[in-house]
Amino acid sequence: MNERKSIIGSERGDGFITFTVAGAGQLQVMVGNLAQEILQEAIYHGIEQKVRDAGAMSRDTKTGRSASPAEKFAAMQAVVDNLHNGLWNAKRTAQRALNRACLFAAVASVRGVAPERVEAKFRGYEDNVLRSFLEVREIAAEYARLTTPEKDTAGVEAMLAELE
C-alpha cells in the first residue's frame, strides 16, 4: 500500500513500514520489534482515528450546509459496522449513505412509537436491510422530510413580492 501526503510517502512490507521523505531520506519502523503496549496503543489509535475521520464530513458543496450530528453519527456507524463485518475499507457506491437516526425517527413517527424503541429494535440490522423501510411511502416521505435541509426562502419571497 502506498500513501502520499505532500512529499511524504509510505510503503508497507512484511513486518515493516518504510517512510520516504522526498529529498531527505527514509525511515523504517520494524513492526515486529515493537513492544506489545505500543502495538495495542497503535491499534486503538488507528481505529479511533478511522471512526472519527468518518464523522469529519465536509460541507455540502451545493448548499454550504454543514453535516448534521445525525449525519456524522450515521457515517461513523457505517465505519463501525464495516469493521465489525471484517471490512477495513468498504467499497464506495453511488448510493447515498443511510441516515439511520432519521430513518428510525421516520419509522417511529409513522408507526406512532418512540424513536428509541425503533432504534433499540433495529440498530443491529445492516443498512441494506433497513433500506427496505423506504419502500413504504409514508416512511419514505417522512425520511425525505427529515433528511432534506431547510432552505432559506426569504430571497425567493422577496422576488415574488416584486411581482406584485
PDB file of C-alpha atoms in Angstrom:
ATOM      1  CA  MET A   1       0.000   0.000   0.000  1.00  0.00           C
ATOM      2  CA  ASN A   2       1.426   3.352  -0.957  1.00  0.00           C
ATOM      3  CA  GLU A   3       0.116   6.510   0.676  1.00  0.00           C
ATOM      4  CA  ARG A   4       1.123  10.013  -0.384  1.00  0.00           C
ATOM      5  CA  LYS A   5       0.766  13.190   1.619  1.00  0.00           C
ATOM      6  CA  SER A   6       2.676  16.056   0.031  1.00  0.00           C
ATOM      7  CA  ILE A   7       6.331  14.966  -0.021  1.00  0.00           C
ATOM      8  CA  ILE A   8       5.943  12.072   2.404  1.00  0.00           C
ATOM      9  CA  GLY A   9       5.262   8.541   1.181  1.00  0.00           C
ATOM     10  CA  SER A  10       4.863   5.248   2.969  1.00  0.00           C
ATOM     11  CA  GLU A  11       5.044   1.630   1.926  1.00  0.00           C
ATOM     12  CA  ARG A  12       4.148  -1.420   3.960  1.00  0.00           C
ATOM     13  CA  GLY A  13       6.157  -4.599   3.750  1.00  0.00           C
ATOM     14  CA  ASP A  14       6.171  -7.890   5.609  1.00  0.00           C
ATOM     15  CA  GLY A  15       6.676  -6.720   9.194  1.00  0.00           C
ATOM     16  CA  PHE A  16       7.759  -3.158   8.455  1.00  0.00           C
ATOM     17  CA  ILE A  17       6.638   0.257   7.229  1.00  0.00           C
ATOM     18  CA  THR A  18       9.032   2.420   5.234  1.00  0.00           C
ATOM     19  CA  PHE A  19       8.515   6.186   5.162  1.00  0.00           C
ATOM     20  CA  THR A  20      10.180   8.202   2.411  1.00  0.00           C
ATOM     21  CA  VAL A  21      10.597  11.962   2.667  1.00  0.00           C
ATOM     22  CA  ALA A  22      11.472  13.408  -0.725  1.00  0.00           C
ATOM     23  CA  GLY A  23      14.902  14.976  -0.633  1.00  0.00           C
ATOM     24  CA  ALA A  24      15.587  13.887   2.952  1.00  0.00           C
ATOM     25  CA  GLY A  25      15.690  10.092   3.196  1.00  0.00           C
ATOM     26  CA  GLN A  26      13.892   7.044   4.507  1.00  0.00           C
ATOM     27  CA  LEU A  27      12.774   5.798   7.905  1.00  0.00           C
ATOM     28  CA  GLN A  28      11.717   2.267   8.702  1.00  0.00           C
ATOM     29  CA  VAL A  29       9.547   1.013  11.558  1.00  0.00           C
ATOM     30  CA  MET A  30      10.058  -2.670  12.277  1.00  0.00           C
ATOM     31  CA  VAL A  31       6.573  -3.534  13.499  1.00  0.00           C
ATOM     32  CA  GLY A  32       7.622  -6.960  14.774  1.00  0.00           C
ATOM     33  CA  ASN A  33      10.156  -5.334  17.120  1.00  0.00           C
ATOM     34  CA  LEU A  34       7.620  -3.073  18.846  1.00  0.00           C
ATOM     35  CA  ALA A  35       6.518  -3.744  22.415  1.00  0.00           C
ATOM     36  CA  GLN A  36       3.027  -5.194  22.900  1.00  0.00           C
ATOM     37  CA  GLU A  37       1.914  -1.994  24.677  1.00  0.00           C
ATOM     38  CA  ILE A  38       2.930   0.069  21.629  1.00  0.00           C
ATOM     39  CA  LEU A  39       1.112  -2.278  19.261  1.00  0.00           C
ATOM     40  CA  GLN A  40      -2.029  -2.143  21.447  1.00  0.00           C
ATOM     41  CA  GLU A  41      -1.923   1.671  21.522  1.00  0.00           C
ATOM     42  CA  ALA A  42      -1.410   1.777  17.745  1.00  0.00           C
ATOM     43  CA  ILE A  43      -4.443  -0.454  17.216  1.00  0.00           C
ATOM     44  CA  TYR A  44      -6.694   1.707  19.382  1.00  0.00           C
ATOM     45  CA  HIS A  45      -5.337   4.922  17.883  1.00  0.00           C
ATOM     46  CA  GLY A  46      -5.878   3.689  14.325  1.00  0.00           C
ATOM     47  CA  ILE A  47      -9.433   2.528  14.934  1.00  0.00           C
ATOM     48  CA  GLU A  48     -10.355   5.684  16.848  1.00  0.00           C
ATOM     49  CA  GLN A  49      -8.919   7.868  14.084  1.00  0.00           C
ATOM     50  CA  LYS A  50     -10.725   5.910  11.363  1.00  0.00           C
ATOM     51  CA  VAL A  51     -14.112   6.277  13.076  1.00  0.00           C
ATOM     52  CA  ARG A  52     -13.508   9.977  13.898  1.00  0.00           C
ATOM     53  CA  ASP A  53     -12.464  10.668  10.297  1.00  0.00           C
ATOM     54  CA  ALA A  54     -15.801   9.309   9.070  1.00  0.00           C
ATOM     55  CA  GLY A  55     -17.589  11.916  11.179  1.00  0.00           C
ATOM     56  CA  ALA A  56     -15.388  14.765   9.964  1.00  0.00           C
ATOM     57  CA  MET A  57     -17.584  15.438   6.977  1.00  0.00           C
ATOM     58  CA  SER A  58     -17.081  18.364   4.618  1.00  0.00           C
ATOM     59  CA  ARG A  59     -19.690  20.986   3.956  1.00  0.00           C
ATOM     60  CA  ASP A  60     -22.164  20.227   1.202  1.00  0.00           C
ATOM     61  CA  THR A  61     -20.627  21.901  -1.843  1.00  0.00           C
ATOM     62  CA  LYS A  62     -24.042  22.839  -3.262  1.00  0.00           C
ATOM     63  CA  THR A  63     -25.717  24.236  -0.145  1.00  0.00           C
ATOM     64  CA  GLY A  64     -22.751  25.145   2.062  1.00  0.00           C
ATOM     65  CA  ARG A  65     -24.586  23.358   4.869  1.00  0.00           C
ATOM     66  CA  SER A  66     -22.547  21.534   7.499  1.00  0.00           C
ATOM     67  CA  ALA A  67     -23.311  17.893   8.121  1.00  0.00           C
ATOM     68  CA  SER A  68     -25.773  17.413  10.977  1.00  0.00           C
ATOM     69  CA  PRO A  69     -24.805  15.466  14.089  1.00  0.00           C
ATOM     70  CA  ALA A  70     -27.141  12.679  12.901  1.00  0.00           C
ATOM     71  CA  GLU A  71     -25.366  12.535   9.517  1.00  0.00           C
ATOM     72  CA  LYS A  72     -21.967  12.441  11.230  1.00  0.00           C
ATOM     73  CA  PHE A  73     -23.203   9.686  13.538  1.00  0.00           C
ATOM     74  CA  ALA A  74     -24.558   7.683  10.596  1.00  0.00           C
ATOM     75  CA  ALA A  75     -21.228   7.909   8.766  1.00  0.00           C
ATOM     76  CA  MET A  76     -19.363   6.822  11.887  1.00  0.00           C
ATOM     77  CA  GLN A  77     -21.851   3.987  12.450  1.00  0.00           C
ATOM     78  CA  ALA A  78     -21.234   2.759   8.897  1.00  0.00           C
ATOM     79  CA  VAL A  79     -17.484   2.520   9.587  1.00  0.00           C
ATOM     80  CA  VAL A  80     -18.095   0.676  12.866  1.00  0.00           C
ATOM     81  CA  ASP A  81     -20.461  -1.710  11.081  1.00  0.00           C
ATOM     82  CA  ASN A  82     -17.846  -2.326   8.384  1.00  0.00           C
ATOM     83  CA  LEU A  83     -15.163  -3.036  10.992  1.00  0.00           C
ATOM     84  CA  HIS A  84     -17.458  -5.481  12.781  1.00  0.00           C
ATOM     85  CA  ASN A  85     -18.102  -7.147   9.414  1.00  0.00           C
ATOM     86  CA  GLY A  86     -14.391  -7.551   8.705  1.00  0.00           C
ATOM     87  CA  LEU A  87     -14.030  -4.629   6.266  1.00  0.00           C
ATOM     88  CA  TRP A  88     -11.336  -2.035   6.827  1.00  0.00           C
ATOM     89  CA  ASN A  89     -12.154  -0.150   3.618  1.00  0.00           C
ATOM     90  CA  ALA A  90     -15.640  -0.581   2.242  1.00  0.00           C
ATOM     91  CA  LYS A  91     -16.132  -0.014  -1.441  1.00  0.00           C
ATOM     92  CA  ARG A  92     -17.793   3.287  -2.163  1.00  0.00           C
ATOM     93  CA  THR A  93     -21.031   3.158  -4.036  1.00  0.00           C
ATOM     94  CA  ALA A  94     -23.097   5.802  -5.743  1.00  0.00           C
ATOM     95  CA  GLN A  95     -25.818   5.129  -3.189  1.00  0.00           C
ATOM     96  CA  ARG A  96     -26.298   7.905  -0.642  1.00  0.00           C
ATOM     97  CA  ALA A  97     -25.404   6.948   2.920  1.00  0.00           C
ATOM     98  CA  LEU A  98     -28.366   5.897   5.015  1.00  0.00           C
ATOM     99  CA  ASN A  99     -29.093   8.297   7.861  1.00  0.00           C
ATOM    100  CA  ARG A 100     -30.041   5.705  10.453  1.00  0.00           C
ATOM    101  CA  ALA A 101     -31.129   8.238  13.083  1.00  0.00           C
ATOM    102  CA  CYS A 102     -33.542   9.893  10.649  1.00  0.00           C
ATOM    103  CA  LEU A 103     -34.782   6.541   9.388  1.00  0.00           C
ATOM    104  CA  PHE A 104     -35.574   5.378  12.925  1.00  0.00           C
ATOM    105  CA  ALA A 105     -37.286   8.707  13.623  1.00  0.00           C
ATOM    106  CA  ALA A 106     -39.341   8.372  10.418  1.00  0.00           C
ATOM    107  CA  VAL A 107     -40.438   4.820  11.261  1.00  0.00           C
ATOM    108  CA  ALA A 108     -41.307   5.906  14.805  1.00  0.00           C
ATOM    109  CA  SER A 109     -43.327   8.872  13.567  1.00  0.00           C
ATOM    110  CA  VAL A 110     -45.318   6.816  11.065  1.00  0.00           C
ATOM    111  CA  ARG A 111     -45.888   3.921  13.470  1.00  0.00           C
ATOM    112  CA  GLY A 112     -46.614   6.169  16.486  1.00  0.00           C
ATOM    113  CA  VAL A 113     -43.905   4.735  18.728  1.00  0.00           C
ATOM    114  CA  ALA A 114     -40.870   6.195  20.481  1.00  0.00           C
ATOM    115  CA  PRO A 115     -37.756   6.557  18.265  1.00  0.00           C
ATOM    116  CA  GLU A 116     -35.667   4.888  20.995  1.00  0.00           C
ATOM    117  CA  ARG A 117     -37.864   1.802  20.724  1.00  0.00           C
ATOM    118  CA  VAL A 118     -37.357   1.605  16.959  1.00  0.00           C
ATOM    119  CA  GLU A 119     -33.617   2.180  17.315  1.00  0.00           C
ATOM    120  CA  ALA A 120     -33.295  -0.498  20.015  1.00  0.00           C
ATOM    121  CA  LYS A 121     -35.194  -2.999  17.862  1.00  0.00           C
ATOM    122  CA  PHE A 122     -33.389  -2.369  14.549  1.00  0.00           C
ATOM    123  CA  ARG A 123     -29.914  -0.955  15.342  1.00  0.00           C
ATOM    124  CA  GLY A 124     -28.252  -4.317  14.679  1.00  0.00           C
ATOM    125  CA  TYR A 125     -29.645  -4.579  11.145  1.00  0.00           C
ATOM    126  CA  GLU A 126     -27.438  -3.779   8.157  1.00  0.00           C
ATOM    127  CA  ASP A 127     -28.214  -0.670   6.115  1.00  0.00           C
ATOM    128  CA  ASN A 128     -29.212  -2.686   3.050  1.00  0.00           C
ATOM    129  CA  VAL A 129     -31.918  -4.378   5.153  1.00  0.00           C
ATOM    130  CA  LEU A 130     -33.049  -1.126   6.777  1.00  0.00           C
ATOM    131  CA  ARG A 131     -33.463   0.488   3.341  1.00  0.00           C
ATOM    132  CA  SER A 132     -36.496  -1.741   2.842  1.00  0.00           C
ATOM    133  CA  PHE A 133     -38.383   0.604   5.205  1.00  0.00           C
ATOM    134  CA  LEU A 134     -38.036   3.254   2.493  1.00  0.00           C
ATOM    135  CA  GLU A 135     -40.311   1.178   0.257  1.00  0.00           C
ATOM    136  CA  VAL A 136     -43.226   2.253   2.473  1.00  0.00           C
ATOM    137  CA  ARG A 137     -44.483   5.532   1.040  1.00  0.00           C
ATOM    138  CA  GLU A 138     -45.258   7.235   4.382  1.00  0.00           C
ATOM    139  CA  ILE A 139     -41.887   6.284   5.876  1.00  0.00           C
ATOM    140  CA  ALA A 140     -40.035   7.372   2.721  1.00  0.00           C
ATOM    141  CA  ALA A 141     -41.831  10.739   2.765  1.00  0.00           C
ATOM    142  CA  GLU A 142     -41.039  11.345   6.455  1.00  0.00           C
ATOM    143  CA  TYR A 143     -37.417  10.245   5.918  1.00  0.00           C
ATOM    144  CA  ALA A 144     -37.109  12.671   2.989  1.00  0.00           C
ATOM    145  CA  ARG A 145     -38.560  15.471   5.117  1.00  0.00           C
ATOM    146  CA  LEU A 146     -36.099  14.748   7.931  1.00  0.00           C
ATOM    147  CA  THR A 147     -33.038  14.488   5.678  1.00  0.00           C
ATOM    148  CA  THR A 148     -33.761  17.418   3.368  1.00  0.00           C
ATOM    149  CA  PRO A 149     -32.003  20.590   4.515  1.00  0.00           C
ATOM    150  CA  GLU A 150     -34.243  23.532   5.252  1.00  0.00           C
ATOM    151  CA  LYS A 151     -33.995  26.201   2.605  1.00  0.00           C
ATOM    152  CA  ASP A 152     -33.831  29.908   3.314  1.00  0.00           C
ATOM    153  CA  THR A 153     -36.725  31.126   1.191  1.00  0.00           C
ATOM    154  CA  ALA A 154     -36.516  34.810   2.184  1.00  0.00           C
ATOM    155  CA  GLY A 155     -34.834  35.735  -1.123  1.00  0.00           C
ATOM    156  CA  VAL A 156     -37.435  33.868  -3.133  1.00  0.00           C
ATOM    157  CA  GLU A 157     -40.263  35.547  -1.180  1.00  0.00           C
ATOM    158  CA  ALA A 158     -38.709  38.953  -1.846  1.00  0.00           C
ATOM    159  CA  MET A 159     -38.524  38.253  -5.586  1.00  0.00           C
ATOM    160  CA  LEU A 160     -42.132  37.061  -5.631  1.00  0.00           C
ATOM    161  CA  ALA A 161     -43.191  40.207  -3.759  1.00  0.00           C
ATOM    162  CA  GLU A 162     -41.649  42.287  -6.578  1.00  0.00           C
ATOM    163  CA  LEU A 163     -44.094  40.650  -8.992  1.00  0.00           C
ATOM    164  CA  GLU A 164     -46.990  42.026  -7.013  1.00  0.00           C
TER     165      GLU A 164
END
